[in-house]
């Protein structure tokens, strides 16, 4: 696995971990913020 791929995978995993935590805490505002940032991150990867 390339370093850049590994870094991207870790970043996405970090976002998903935070999303899981926000869900467990029931913090919908935080969930939406995390999802927005994750979508932006993924969008930047595909451009």
Short mmCIF file of C-alpha atoms in Angstrom, two decimals, residues 28-47:
data_model
loop_
_atom_site.label_atom_id
_atom_site.label_comp_id
_atom_site.label_asym_id
_atom_site.label_seq_id
_atom_site.Cartn_x
_atom_site.Cartn_y
_atom_site.Cartn_z
CA UNK A 28 -26.63 15.39 15.54
CA UNK A 29 -25.01 18.76 14.90
CA UNK A 30 -21.55 17.21 15.27
CA UNK A 31 -22.59 14.27 13.04
CA UNK A 32 -23.63 16.64 10.26
CA UNK A 33 -20.38 18.59 10.57
CA UNK A 34 -18.30 15.40 10.38
CA UNK A 35 -20.25 14.14 7.37
CA UNK A 36 -19.84 17.49 5.61
CA UNK A 37 -16.08 17.43 6.18
CA UNK A 38 -15.82 13.78 5.13
CA UNK A 39 -17.73 14.49 1.91
CA UNK A 40 -15.45 17.43 1.19
CA UNK A 41 -12.37 15.32 1.87
CA UNK A 42 -13.56 12.57 -0.47
CA UNK A 43 -14.54 15.11 -3.11
CA UNK A 44 -11.02 16.58 -3.00
CA UNK A 45 -9.56 13.10 -3.50
CA UNK A 46 -11.58 12.46 -6.63
CA UNK A 47 -10.80 15.81 -8.28
#
